[in-house]
Structure formats: structure tokens, C-alpha cells
Short mmCIF file of C-alpha atoms in Angstrom, two decimals:
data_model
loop_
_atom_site.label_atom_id
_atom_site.label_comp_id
_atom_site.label_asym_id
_atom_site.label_seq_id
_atom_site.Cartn_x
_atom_site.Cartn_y
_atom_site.Cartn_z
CA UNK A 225 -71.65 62.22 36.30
CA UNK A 226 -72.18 64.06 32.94
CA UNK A 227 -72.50 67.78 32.84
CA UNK A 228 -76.04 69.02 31.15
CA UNK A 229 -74.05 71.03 28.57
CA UNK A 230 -72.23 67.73 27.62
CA UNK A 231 -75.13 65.34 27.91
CA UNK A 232 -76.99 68.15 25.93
CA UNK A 233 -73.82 68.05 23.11
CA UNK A 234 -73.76 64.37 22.89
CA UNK A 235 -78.05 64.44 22.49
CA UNK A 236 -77.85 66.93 19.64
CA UNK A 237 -75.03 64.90 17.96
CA UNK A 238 -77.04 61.75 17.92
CA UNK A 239 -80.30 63.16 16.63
CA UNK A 240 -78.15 65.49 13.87
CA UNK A 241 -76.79 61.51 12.78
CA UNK A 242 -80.40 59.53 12.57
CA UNK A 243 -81.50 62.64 11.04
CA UNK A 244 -78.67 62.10 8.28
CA UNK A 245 -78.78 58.98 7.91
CA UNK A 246 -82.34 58.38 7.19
CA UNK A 247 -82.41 61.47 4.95
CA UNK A 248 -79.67 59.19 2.97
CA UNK A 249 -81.72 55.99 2.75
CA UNK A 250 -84.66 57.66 1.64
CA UNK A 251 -82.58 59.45 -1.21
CA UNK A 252 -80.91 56.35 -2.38
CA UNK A 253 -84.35 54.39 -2.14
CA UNK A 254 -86.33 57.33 -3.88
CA UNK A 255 -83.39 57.11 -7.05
CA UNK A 256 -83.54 53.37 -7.48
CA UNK A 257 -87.36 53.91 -8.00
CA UNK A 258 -87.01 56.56 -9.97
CA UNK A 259 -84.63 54.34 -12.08
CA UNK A 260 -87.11 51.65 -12.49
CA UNK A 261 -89.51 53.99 -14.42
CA UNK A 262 -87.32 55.74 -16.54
CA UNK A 263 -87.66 56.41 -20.18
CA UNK A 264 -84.50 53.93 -21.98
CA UNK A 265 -82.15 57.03 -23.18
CA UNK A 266 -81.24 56.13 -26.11
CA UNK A 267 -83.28 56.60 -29.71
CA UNK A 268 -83.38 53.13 -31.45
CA UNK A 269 -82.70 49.76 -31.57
CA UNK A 270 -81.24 47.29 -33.70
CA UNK A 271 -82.21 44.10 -34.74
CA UNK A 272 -80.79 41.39 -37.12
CA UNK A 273 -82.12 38.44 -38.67
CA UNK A 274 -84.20 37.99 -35.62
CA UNK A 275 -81.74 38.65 -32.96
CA UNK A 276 -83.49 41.51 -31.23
CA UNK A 277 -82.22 43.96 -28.63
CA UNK A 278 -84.86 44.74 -26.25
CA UNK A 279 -85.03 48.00 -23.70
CA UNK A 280 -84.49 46.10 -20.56
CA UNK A 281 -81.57 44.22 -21.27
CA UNK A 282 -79.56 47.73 -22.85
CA UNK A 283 -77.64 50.17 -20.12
CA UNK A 284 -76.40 53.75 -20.80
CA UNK A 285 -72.83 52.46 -21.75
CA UNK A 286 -73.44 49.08 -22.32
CA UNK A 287 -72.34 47.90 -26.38
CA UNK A 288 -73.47 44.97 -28.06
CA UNK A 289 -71.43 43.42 -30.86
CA UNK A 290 -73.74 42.25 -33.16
CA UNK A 291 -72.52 37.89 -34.12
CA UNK A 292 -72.70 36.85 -37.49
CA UNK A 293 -73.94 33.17 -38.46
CA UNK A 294 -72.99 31.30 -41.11
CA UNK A 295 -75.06 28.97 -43.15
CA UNK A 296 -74.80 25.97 -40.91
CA UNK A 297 -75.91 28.66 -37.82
CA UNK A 298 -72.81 28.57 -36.24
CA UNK A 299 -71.59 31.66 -35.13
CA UNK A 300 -68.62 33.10 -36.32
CA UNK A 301 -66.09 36.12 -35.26
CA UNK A 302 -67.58 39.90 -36.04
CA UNK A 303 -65.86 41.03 -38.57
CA UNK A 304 -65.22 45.04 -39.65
CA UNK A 305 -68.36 44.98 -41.29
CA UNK A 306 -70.49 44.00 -38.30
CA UNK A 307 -72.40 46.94 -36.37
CA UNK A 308 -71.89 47.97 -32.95
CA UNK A 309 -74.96 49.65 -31.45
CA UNK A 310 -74.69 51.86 -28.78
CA UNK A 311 -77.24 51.81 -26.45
CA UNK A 312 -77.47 55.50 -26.45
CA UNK A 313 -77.71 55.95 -29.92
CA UNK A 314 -75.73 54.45 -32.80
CA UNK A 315 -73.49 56.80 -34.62
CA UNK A 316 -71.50 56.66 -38.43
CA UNK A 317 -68.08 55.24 -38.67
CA UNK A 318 -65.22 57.53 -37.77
CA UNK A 319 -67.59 59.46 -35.08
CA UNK A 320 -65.32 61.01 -33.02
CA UNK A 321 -65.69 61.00 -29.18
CA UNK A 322 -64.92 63.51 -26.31
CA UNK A 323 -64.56 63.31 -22.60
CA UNK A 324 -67.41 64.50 -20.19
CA UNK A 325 -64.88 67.07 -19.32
CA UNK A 326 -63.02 68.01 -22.18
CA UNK A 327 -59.66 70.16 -21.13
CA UNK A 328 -58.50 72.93 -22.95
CA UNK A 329 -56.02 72.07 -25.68
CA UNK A 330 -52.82 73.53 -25.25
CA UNK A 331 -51.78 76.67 -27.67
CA UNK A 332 -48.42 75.40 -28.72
CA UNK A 333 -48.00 71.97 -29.98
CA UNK A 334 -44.48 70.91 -30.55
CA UNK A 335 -44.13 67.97 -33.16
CA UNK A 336 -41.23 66.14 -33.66
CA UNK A 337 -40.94 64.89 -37.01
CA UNK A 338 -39.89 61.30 -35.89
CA UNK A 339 -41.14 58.84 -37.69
CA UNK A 340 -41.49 55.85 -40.34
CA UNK A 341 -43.06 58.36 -42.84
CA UNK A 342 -43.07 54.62 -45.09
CA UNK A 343 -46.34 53.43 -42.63
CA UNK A 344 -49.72 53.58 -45.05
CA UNK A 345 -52.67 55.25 -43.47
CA UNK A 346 -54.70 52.58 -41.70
CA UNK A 347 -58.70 52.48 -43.33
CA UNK A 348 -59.98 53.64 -40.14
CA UNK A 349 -58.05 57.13 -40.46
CA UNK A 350 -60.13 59.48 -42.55
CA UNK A 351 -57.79 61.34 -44.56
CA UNK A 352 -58.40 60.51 -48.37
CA UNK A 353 -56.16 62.06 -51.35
CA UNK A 354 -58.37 64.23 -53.29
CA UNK A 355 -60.99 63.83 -51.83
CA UNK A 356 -62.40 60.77 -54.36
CA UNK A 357 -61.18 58.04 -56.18
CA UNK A 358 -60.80 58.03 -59.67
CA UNK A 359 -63.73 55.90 -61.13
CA UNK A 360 -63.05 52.53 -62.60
CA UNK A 361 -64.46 51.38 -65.81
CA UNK A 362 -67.00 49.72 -63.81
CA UNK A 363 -68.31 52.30 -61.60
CA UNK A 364 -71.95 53.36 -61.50
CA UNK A 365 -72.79 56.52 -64.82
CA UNK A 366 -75.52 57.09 -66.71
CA UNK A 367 -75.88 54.28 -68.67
CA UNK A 368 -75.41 51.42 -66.00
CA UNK A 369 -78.01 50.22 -64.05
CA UNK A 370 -77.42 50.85 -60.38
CA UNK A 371 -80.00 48.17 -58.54
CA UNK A 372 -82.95 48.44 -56.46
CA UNK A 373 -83.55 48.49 -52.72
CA UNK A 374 -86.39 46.72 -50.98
CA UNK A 375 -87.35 48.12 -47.51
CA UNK A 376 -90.72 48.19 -45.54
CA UNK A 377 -91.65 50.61 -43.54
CA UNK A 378 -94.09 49.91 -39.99
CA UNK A 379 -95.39 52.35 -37.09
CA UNK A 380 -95.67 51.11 -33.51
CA UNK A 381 -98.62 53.01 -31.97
CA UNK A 382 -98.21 51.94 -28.44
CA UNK A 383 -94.57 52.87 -28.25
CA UNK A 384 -94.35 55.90 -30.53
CA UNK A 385 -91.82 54.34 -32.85
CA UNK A 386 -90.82 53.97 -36.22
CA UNK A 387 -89.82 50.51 -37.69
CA UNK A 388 -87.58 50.58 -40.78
CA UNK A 389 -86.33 46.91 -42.25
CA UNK A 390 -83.58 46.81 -44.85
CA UNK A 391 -84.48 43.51 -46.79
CA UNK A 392 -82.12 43.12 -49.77
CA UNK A 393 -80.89 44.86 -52.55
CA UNK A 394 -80.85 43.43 -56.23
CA UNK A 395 -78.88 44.22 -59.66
CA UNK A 396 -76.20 46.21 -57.95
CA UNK A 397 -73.30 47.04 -60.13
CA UNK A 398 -70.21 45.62 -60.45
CA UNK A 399 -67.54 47.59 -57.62
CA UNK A 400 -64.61 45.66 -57.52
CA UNK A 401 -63.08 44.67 -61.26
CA UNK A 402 -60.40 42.39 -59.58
CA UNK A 403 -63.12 40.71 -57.33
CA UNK A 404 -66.03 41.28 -60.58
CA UNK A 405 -68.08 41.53 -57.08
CA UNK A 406 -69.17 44.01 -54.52
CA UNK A 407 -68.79 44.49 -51.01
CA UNK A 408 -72.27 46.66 -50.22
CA UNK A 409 -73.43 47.85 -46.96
CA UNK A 410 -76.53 50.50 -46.96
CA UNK A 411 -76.58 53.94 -44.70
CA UNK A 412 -79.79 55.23 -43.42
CA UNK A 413 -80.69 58.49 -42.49
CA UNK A 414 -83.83 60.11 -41.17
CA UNK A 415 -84.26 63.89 -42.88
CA UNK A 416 -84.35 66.74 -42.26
CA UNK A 417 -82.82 66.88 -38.89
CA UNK A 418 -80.14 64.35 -39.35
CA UNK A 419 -80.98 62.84 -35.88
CA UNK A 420 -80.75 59.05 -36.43
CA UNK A 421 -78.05 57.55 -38.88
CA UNK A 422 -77.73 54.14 -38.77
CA UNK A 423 -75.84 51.52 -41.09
CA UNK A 424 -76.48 48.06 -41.97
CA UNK A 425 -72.80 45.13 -41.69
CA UNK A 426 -70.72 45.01 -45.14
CA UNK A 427 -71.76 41.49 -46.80
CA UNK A 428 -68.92 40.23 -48.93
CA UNK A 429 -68.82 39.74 -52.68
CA UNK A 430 -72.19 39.83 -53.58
CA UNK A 431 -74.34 41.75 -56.31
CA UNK A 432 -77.52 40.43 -54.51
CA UNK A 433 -76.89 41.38 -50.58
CA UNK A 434 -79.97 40.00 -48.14
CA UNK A 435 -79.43 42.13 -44.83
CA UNK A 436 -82.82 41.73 -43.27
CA UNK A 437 -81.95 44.45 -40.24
CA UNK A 438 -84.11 46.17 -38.35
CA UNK A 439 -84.59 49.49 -37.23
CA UNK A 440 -87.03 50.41 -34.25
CA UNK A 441 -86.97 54.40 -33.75
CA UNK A 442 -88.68 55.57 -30.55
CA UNK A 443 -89.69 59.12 -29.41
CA UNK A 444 -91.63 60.02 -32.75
CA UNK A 445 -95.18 61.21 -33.08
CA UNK A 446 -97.29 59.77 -36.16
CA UNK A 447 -98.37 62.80 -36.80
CA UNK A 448 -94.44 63.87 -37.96
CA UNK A 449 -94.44 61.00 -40.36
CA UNK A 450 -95.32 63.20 -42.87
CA UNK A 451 -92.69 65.63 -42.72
CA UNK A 452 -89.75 62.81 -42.54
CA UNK A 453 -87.65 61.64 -45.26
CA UNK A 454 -85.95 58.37 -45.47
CA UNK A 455 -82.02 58.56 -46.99
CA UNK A 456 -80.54 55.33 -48.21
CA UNK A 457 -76.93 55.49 -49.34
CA UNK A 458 -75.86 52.71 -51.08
CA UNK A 459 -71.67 52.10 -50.65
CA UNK A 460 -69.52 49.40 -51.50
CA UNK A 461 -66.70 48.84 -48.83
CA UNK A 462 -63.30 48.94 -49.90
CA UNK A 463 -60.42 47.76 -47.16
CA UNK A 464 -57.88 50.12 -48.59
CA UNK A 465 -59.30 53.46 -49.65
CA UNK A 466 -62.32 55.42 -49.27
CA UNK A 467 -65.72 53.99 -50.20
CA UNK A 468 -67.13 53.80 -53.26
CA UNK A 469 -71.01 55.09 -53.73
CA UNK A 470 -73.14 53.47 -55.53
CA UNK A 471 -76.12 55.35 -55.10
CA UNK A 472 -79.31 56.60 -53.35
CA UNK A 473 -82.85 55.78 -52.72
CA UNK A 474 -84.67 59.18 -51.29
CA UNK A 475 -88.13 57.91 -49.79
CA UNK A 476 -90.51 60.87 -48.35
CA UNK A 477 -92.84 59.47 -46.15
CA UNK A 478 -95.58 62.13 -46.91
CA UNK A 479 -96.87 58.80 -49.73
CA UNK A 480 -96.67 56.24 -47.18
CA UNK A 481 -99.15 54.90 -44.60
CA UNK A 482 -98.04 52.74 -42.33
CA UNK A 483 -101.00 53.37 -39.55
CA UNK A 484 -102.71 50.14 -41.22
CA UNK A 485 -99.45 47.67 -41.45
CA UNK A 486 -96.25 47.62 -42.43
CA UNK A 487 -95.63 48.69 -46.12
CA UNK A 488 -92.71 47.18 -47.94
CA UNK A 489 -91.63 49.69 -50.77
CA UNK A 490 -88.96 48.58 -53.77
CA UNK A 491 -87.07 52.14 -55.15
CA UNK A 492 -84.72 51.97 -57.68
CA UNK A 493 -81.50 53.05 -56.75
CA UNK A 494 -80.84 56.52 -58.50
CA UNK A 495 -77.05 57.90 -58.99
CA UNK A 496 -76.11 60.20 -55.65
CA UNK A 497 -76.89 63.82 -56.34
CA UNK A 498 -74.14 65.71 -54.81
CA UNK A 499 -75.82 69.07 -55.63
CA UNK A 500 -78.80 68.58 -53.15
CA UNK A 501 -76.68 67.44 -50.36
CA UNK A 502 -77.23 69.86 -47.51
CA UNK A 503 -74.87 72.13 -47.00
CA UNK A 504 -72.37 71.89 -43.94
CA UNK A 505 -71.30 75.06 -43.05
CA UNK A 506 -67.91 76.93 -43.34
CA UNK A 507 -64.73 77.01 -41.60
CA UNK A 508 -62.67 79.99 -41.32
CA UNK A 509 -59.10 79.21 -40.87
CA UNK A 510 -55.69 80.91 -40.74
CA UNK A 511 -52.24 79.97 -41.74
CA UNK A 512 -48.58 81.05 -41.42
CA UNK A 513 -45.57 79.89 -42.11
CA UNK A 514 -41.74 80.77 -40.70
CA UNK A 515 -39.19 79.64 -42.66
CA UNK A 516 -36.45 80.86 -40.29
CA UNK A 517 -38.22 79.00 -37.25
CA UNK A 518 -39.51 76.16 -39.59
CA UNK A 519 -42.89 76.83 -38.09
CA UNK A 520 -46.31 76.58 -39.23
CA UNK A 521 -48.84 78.65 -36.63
CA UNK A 522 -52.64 77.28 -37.73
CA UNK A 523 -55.39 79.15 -36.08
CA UNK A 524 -59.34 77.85 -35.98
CA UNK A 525 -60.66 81.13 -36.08
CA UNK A 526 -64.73 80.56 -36.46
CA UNK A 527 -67.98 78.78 -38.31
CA UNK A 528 -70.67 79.61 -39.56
CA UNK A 529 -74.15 78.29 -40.79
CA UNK A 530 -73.20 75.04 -39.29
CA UNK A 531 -76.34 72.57 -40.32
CA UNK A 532 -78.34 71.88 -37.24
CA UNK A 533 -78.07 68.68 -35.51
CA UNK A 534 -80.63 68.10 -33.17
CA UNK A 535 -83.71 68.87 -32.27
CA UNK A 536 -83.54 71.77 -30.23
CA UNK A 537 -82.65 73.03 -33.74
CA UNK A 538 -78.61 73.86 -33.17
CA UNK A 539 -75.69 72.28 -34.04
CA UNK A 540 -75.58 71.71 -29.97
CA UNK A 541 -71.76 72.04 -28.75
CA UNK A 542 -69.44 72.46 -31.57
CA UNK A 543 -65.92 72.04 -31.49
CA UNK A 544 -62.94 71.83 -34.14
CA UNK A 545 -60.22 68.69 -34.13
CA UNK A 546 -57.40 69.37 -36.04
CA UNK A 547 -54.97 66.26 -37.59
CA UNK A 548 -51.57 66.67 -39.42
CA UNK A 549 -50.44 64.48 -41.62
CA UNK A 550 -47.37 63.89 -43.26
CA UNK A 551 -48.01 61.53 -46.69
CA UNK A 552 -50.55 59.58 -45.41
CA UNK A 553 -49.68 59.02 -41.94
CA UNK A 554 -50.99 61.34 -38.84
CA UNK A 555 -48.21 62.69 -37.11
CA UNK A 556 -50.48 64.91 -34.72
CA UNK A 557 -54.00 65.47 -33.66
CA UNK A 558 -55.73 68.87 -31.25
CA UNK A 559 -58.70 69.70 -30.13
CA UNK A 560 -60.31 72.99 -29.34
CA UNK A 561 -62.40 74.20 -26.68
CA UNK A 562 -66.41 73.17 -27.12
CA UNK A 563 -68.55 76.30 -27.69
CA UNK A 564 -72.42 75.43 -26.30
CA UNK A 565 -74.92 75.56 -27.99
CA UNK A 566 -74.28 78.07 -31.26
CA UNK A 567 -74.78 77.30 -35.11
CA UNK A 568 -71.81 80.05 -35.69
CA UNK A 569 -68.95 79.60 -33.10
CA UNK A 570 -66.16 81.44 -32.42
CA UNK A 571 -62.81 79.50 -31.46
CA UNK A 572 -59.95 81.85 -32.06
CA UNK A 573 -57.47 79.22 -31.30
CA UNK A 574 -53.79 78.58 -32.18
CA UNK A 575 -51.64 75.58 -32.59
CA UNK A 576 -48.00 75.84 -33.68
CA UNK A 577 -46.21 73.20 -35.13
CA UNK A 578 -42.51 72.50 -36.29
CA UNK A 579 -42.69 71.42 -39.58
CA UNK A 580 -39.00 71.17 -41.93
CA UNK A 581 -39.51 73.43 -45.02
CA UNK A 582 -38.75 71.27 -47.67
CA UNK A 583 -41.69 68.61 -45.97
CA UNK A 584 -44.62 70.89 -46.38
CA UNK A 585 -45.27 69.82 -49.83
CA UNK A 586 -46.40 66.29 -48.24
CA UNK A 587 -47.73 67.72 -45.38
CA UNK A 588 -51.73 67.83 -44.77
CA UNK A 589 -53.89 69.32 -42.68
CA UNK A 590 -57.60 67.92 -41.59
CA UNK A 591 -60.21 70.25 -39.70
CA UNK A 592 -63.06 68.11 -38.20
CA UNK A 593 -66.07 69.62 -37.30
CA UNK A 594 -67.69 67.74 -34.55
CA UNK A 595 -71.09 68.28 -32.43
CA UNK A 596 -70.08 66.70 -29.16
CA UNK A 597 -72.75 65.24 -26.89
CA UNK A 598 -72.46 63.84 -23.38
CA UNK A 599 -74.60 61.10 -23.80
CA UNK A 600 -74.85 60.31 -27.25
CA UNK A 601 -71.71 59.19 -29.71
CA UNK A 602 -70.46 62.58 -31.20
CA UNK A 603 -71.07 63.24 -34.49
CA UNK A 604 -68.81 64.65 -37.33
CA UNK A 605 -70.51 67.90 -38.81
CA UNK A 606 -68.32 68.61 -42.30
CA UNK A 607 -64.67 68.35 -43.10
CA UNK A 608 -62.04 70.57 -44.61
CA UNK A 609 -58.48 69.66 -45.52
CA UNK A 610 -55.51 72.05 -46.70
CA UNK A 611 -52.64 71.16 -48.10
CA UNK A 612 -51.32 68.07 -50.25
CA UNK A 613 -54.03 66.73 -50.06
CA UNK A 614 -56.55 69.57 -50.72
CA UNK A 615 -60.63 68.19 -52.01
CA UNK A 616 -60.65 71.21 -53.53
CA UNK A 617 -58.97 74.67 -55.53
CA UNK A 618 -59.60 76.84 -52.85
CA UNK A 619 -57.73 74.66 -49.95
CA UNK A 620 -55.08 73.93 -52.72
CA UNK A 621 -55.28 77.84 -53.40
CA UNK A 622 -55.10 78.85 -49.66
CA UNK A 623 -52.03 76.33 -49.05
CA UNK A 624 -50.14 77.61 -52.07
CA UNK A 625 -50.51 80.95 -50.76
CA UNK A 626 -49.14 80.17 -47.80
CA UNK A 627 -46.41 78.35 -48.94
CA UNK A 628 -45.36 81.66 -51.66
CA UNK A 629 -46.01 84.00 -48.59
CA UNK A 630 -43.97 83.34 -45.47
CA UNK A 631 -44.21 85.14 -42.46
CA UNK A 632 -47.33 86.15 -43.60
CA UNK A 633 -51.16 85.03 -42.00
CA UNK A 634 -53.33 83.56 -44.63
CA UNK A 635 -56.93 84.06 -43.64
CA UNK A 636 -59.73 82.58 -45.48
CA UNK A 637 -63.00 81.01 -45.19
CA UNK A 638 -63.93 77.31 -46.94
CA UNK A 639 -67.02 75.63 -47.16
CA UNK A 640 -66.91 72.38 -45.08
CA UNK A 641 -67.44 69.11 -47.03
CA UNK A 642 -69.38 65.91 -45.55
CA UNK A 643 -67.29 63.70 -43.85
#
């Protein structure tokens, strides 16, 4: 015999549990049809020499290594030239990534100066002496021809997407004098915003490079055709040092009409105009230096007029990575907190470091700029390096100032170079 306050108990239990779980199944049914319908999130896809990547087949974190075929059509081992595409959105070498939940980086850094300071900087690093290489004889001026491009350019009405094909390239100059050759891949960005970058593999030795790679960008209206811009930077790869530019083909597409066809366009590739490169903000930084302590306190103080990034119009979640290096070899790296959604953040954050006096004339030290994005690769928005290495006479200024100064904090605010 069961009480009536028990039986009542055990009745309310039971219903409070079908209740649940049907609640539950319904949820979990109602997301995997939601699922089925959902706009692909990311912005483009790839394809090369027919090998095409196709929305159903791509996932949110699912990569595809592109495979490379030789002349017989037997596939061969990606090399470092080959793309990756992310299927949320392909970014530029040496995009720098963040956890979902980045932690706050510590204030004080201790770094023990313990290692083979011998080691060469590995090409993926992206510290570069001086910012450029010296020019060979053979590099791109004035009087040498620097190529032309061949592209066509095609509008999918039904999907709202852009189609850009990189064909070939012809007469480019001559890169390498050991090789006499070339190694050229091609950069593409979409201006003004700066959403999509994309880059085509590296093909070896060649002054005539076929890459035949395609570009499908979704999510934009025909009617913003006209106020786009397409950015081809023409670079030779080198294995060893930074990247030599050949040049750049600026297409606006307020002249083109692709509502008919696709429209394949040959530009002559013009010498890179540094001067009408956007500009990428500035970087106000700090310094100080103890000799007693053998010190060196850097603080990332704040930005400003950061360039903006996406298309809500702001440089989205900014945050600054810092890298020491000693020579050429990284002997530390921090990160920041990420500040949401400004153009002009303010960090006001401080790393300390132990650094031996009589090694700061070979140290380095590398301020990244990077928009981080949850679902999207992040992407780097300018550079600035002080110290041995210094692009510039106002980071070599600010450094010598610090050096001639100890004890004292060296404020001062750089423009941020492109990375």
C-alpha cells in the first residue's frame, strides 16, 4: 500500500521526465534541420585545374590540401607552395590564430637567455632585417619589363557570387640570378574592404607560370560590382628570405561587365606603388630599460586608425602579439588581451623581460597587429619592429633612445607597416 502523497511524488516525477525528455528530442531534431538549410559559412571556394571544392562536401573546420599533378597526372606530395583552403575562409601566409577563449597574458615574462643563438630563422617566421632586401641587378625598375597577367572575370546570378580565374602570367622578369628563373605565385585581394585575400601555389622556375585557379566568392550583390577593385600582387618566392615583388595589376571593376559572360582581361603588370598602399594604423609603444636588473619592461600602450577589416566597417577584435628575437631566432612570443570591436584600442599592457646588457644590440622586437575572429583565420593588420632590426629611422630612433636612456620610459607612437 502506497501513501497518496507518495504515489502523488512518484506521478509528478514521471510526467516532469517525459516532459524532459521529449522537450530534448524535439530540440536535437529541430537543430539537425536547421543544419540541413544553413547558409555554408565560409566566403569562397577554391578550385584548381578542375578539381573543384563544392559546398556540401566542406565543414566549418574541415581543410583541404590542395594535390599537385605532374605531367603524366600522377599525383605528387604538396609542396610549400600548394594552398590550403579553409573552409571558413582562406587567409595570407603567416595569419596568426587565437583560441575561442583567449586567456589573459601574464604581465611579467621571464626569459631565459638559453639558447643556440647559431639557429637561422626558419622562412615561416616573419621577422626580416630591414625590412627589404637589397635589389639584385635583376630585379624589376623602370626600364625592365615586368610581364602581364591574364585573368577573367564571371558573375554567378543564382548564387550571388563572384568568379575570378588566374590563367597565366607571361614575360615576367628574371628573380633569381643563380636560378636565371623565377619562382612566382600571384596574391589577390578584393578592395576596399580587404575581406577576401586569397593566393594562388608557387610554380617553380618559370618566367611563363600557367596557374589556371579559381576563385568562386559568395555573399556579393551585382549591384556592388561596381564599387570593387581587384588587387593582384605579383611575388616571386624565395625559400630563405622575404619575398621578392614583382609587381601589381590594379583592376576596378566599375569597366567590366560580367552580367553577359565571363570576361577574360590581360593587364600589364605595373611596378608596386608603395605610396597608395592603404595605410595601417599606428602603434603606440613604450620602452625601458634597467641596467642594474638587466631588464627591459615593453608596454603595448594603444592604436589608432587601425584600417577596417570587415564589413561591419571595424577592425572587429584587435589584439597585439609581441615576439623577441635575439639575431634572427625568436626567443619569446605574448599576447595581449582582445579589445571588441574598436578601430582605436586601448591595451595598456606590460611584459618584462631579462635581457643581458651587452645582447640588446642583437636583440629585436616584433609587434603584430592582429584582428582575431572566431570563425574565420585571423588576420594580421600592420607590423612594427624596434630594435636591430628596425624597417625604419623612427624604430631605430626610438631603440637608440632607449638604449642612451636607462631607467627611463620611452614613449612613442609608429606607424604600422603591412605585414
Amino acid at each position: 500500500d502506497v501513501s497518496p502523497v507518495v504515489a502523488g511524488l512518484i506521478g509528478a516525477t514521471v510526467l516532469v521526465v517525459s516532459v524532459s525528455l521529449t522537450v530534448f528530442v524535439w530540440t536535437c531534431c529541430h537543430q539537425q534541420a536547421e543544419k540541413k538549410h544553413k547558409t555554408p559559412p565560409y566566403k569562397f571556394i577554391h578550385m584548381l585545374k578542375g578539381i573543384s571544392i563544392y559546398p556540401e562536401t566542406l565543414s566549418n573546420k574541415k581543410k583541404i590540401n590542395r594535390i599537385c599533378r605532374d605531367k603524366n597526372g600522377a599525383p605528387r606530395e604538396a609542396g610549400r607552395g600548394n594552398l590550403l583552403v579553409d573552409a571558413a575562409e582562406s587567409g595570407l601566409v603567416g595569419s596568426e590564430k587565437a583560441p575561442d577563449g583567449l586567456s589573459a597574458a601574464p604581465r611579467v615574462d621571464q626569459l631565459p637567455i638559453k639558447v643556440d643563438y647559431g639557429d637561422e630563422l626558419s622562412p615561416d617566421q616573419s621577422l626580416t632585417p630591414g625590412g627589404s632586401k637589397t635589389s639584385s641587378p635583376s630585379s624589376p625598375g623602370d626600364d625592365v619589363t615586368l610581364g602581364e597577367l591574364t585573368f577573367s572575370v564571371d558573375y554567378n546570378f543564382p548564387k550571388k557570387a563572384l568568379v575570378v580565374t588566374i590563367q597565366e602570367a607571361h614575360g615576367l622578369p628574371v628573380m633569381d640570378e643563380h636560378t636565371q628563373s623565377s619562382d612566382p605565385y600571384i596574391k589577390m585581394t578584393i578592395l576596399p574592404d580587404k575581406r577576401h585575400r586569397v593566393k594562388t601555389r608557387v610554380l617553380r622556375k618559370t618566367l611563363e607560370p600557367v596557374f589556371d585557379e579559381t576563385f568562386t566568392f559568395y555573399g556579393i550583390p551585382y549591384s556592388h560590382l561596381q564599387d570593387l577593385v581587384l588587387h593582384f600582387l605579383v611575388l616571386s618566392f624565395d625559400r630563405f628570405s622575404r619575398d621578392d615583388v614583382i609587381g601589381e595589376v590594379v583592376v576596378p571593376l566599375a569597366g567590366v561587365d560580367p552580367s553577359t559572360g565571363k570576361v577574360q582581361l590581360t593587364r600589364e603588370i605595373l611596378k608596386r606603388n608603395i605610396q597608395k598602399c592603404i595605410s595601417r594604423g599606428e602603434l603606440q609603444v613604450s620602452l625601458s630599460y634597467q641596467p642594474v636588473a638587466q631588464r627591459m619592461t615593453v608596454v603595448v600602450l594603444k592604436a589608432r586608425h587601425l584600417p577596417k577589416m570587415d564589413i561591419t566597417g571595424l577592425s572587429a577584435d584587435p589584439y597585439v602579439k609581441v615576439n623577441v628575437y635575439y639575431g634572427r631566432k625568436r626567443i619569446a612570443k605574448k599576447k595581449t588581451h582582445v579589445k571588441k570591436c574598436t578601430l582605436n584600442p586601448v591595451f595598456n599592457e606590460s611584459f618584462i623581460y631579462d635581457i643581458p646588457g651587452e645582447l640588446l644590440p642583437d636583440v629585436s622586437i616584433e609587434f603584430l597587429v592582429i584582428d582575431f575572429d572566431r570563425t574565420t583565420k585571423n588576420e594580421v593588420v600592420g607590423r612594427l619592429i624596434l630594435g636591430a632590426h628596425s624597417a625604419g629611422a623612427a624604430g631605430a630612433d626610438h631603440w637608440r633612445e632607449v638604449c642612451d636612456n636607462p631607467r627611463k620610459a620611452v614613449a612613442k607612437w609608429h606607424s604600422l607597416s603591412e605585414y
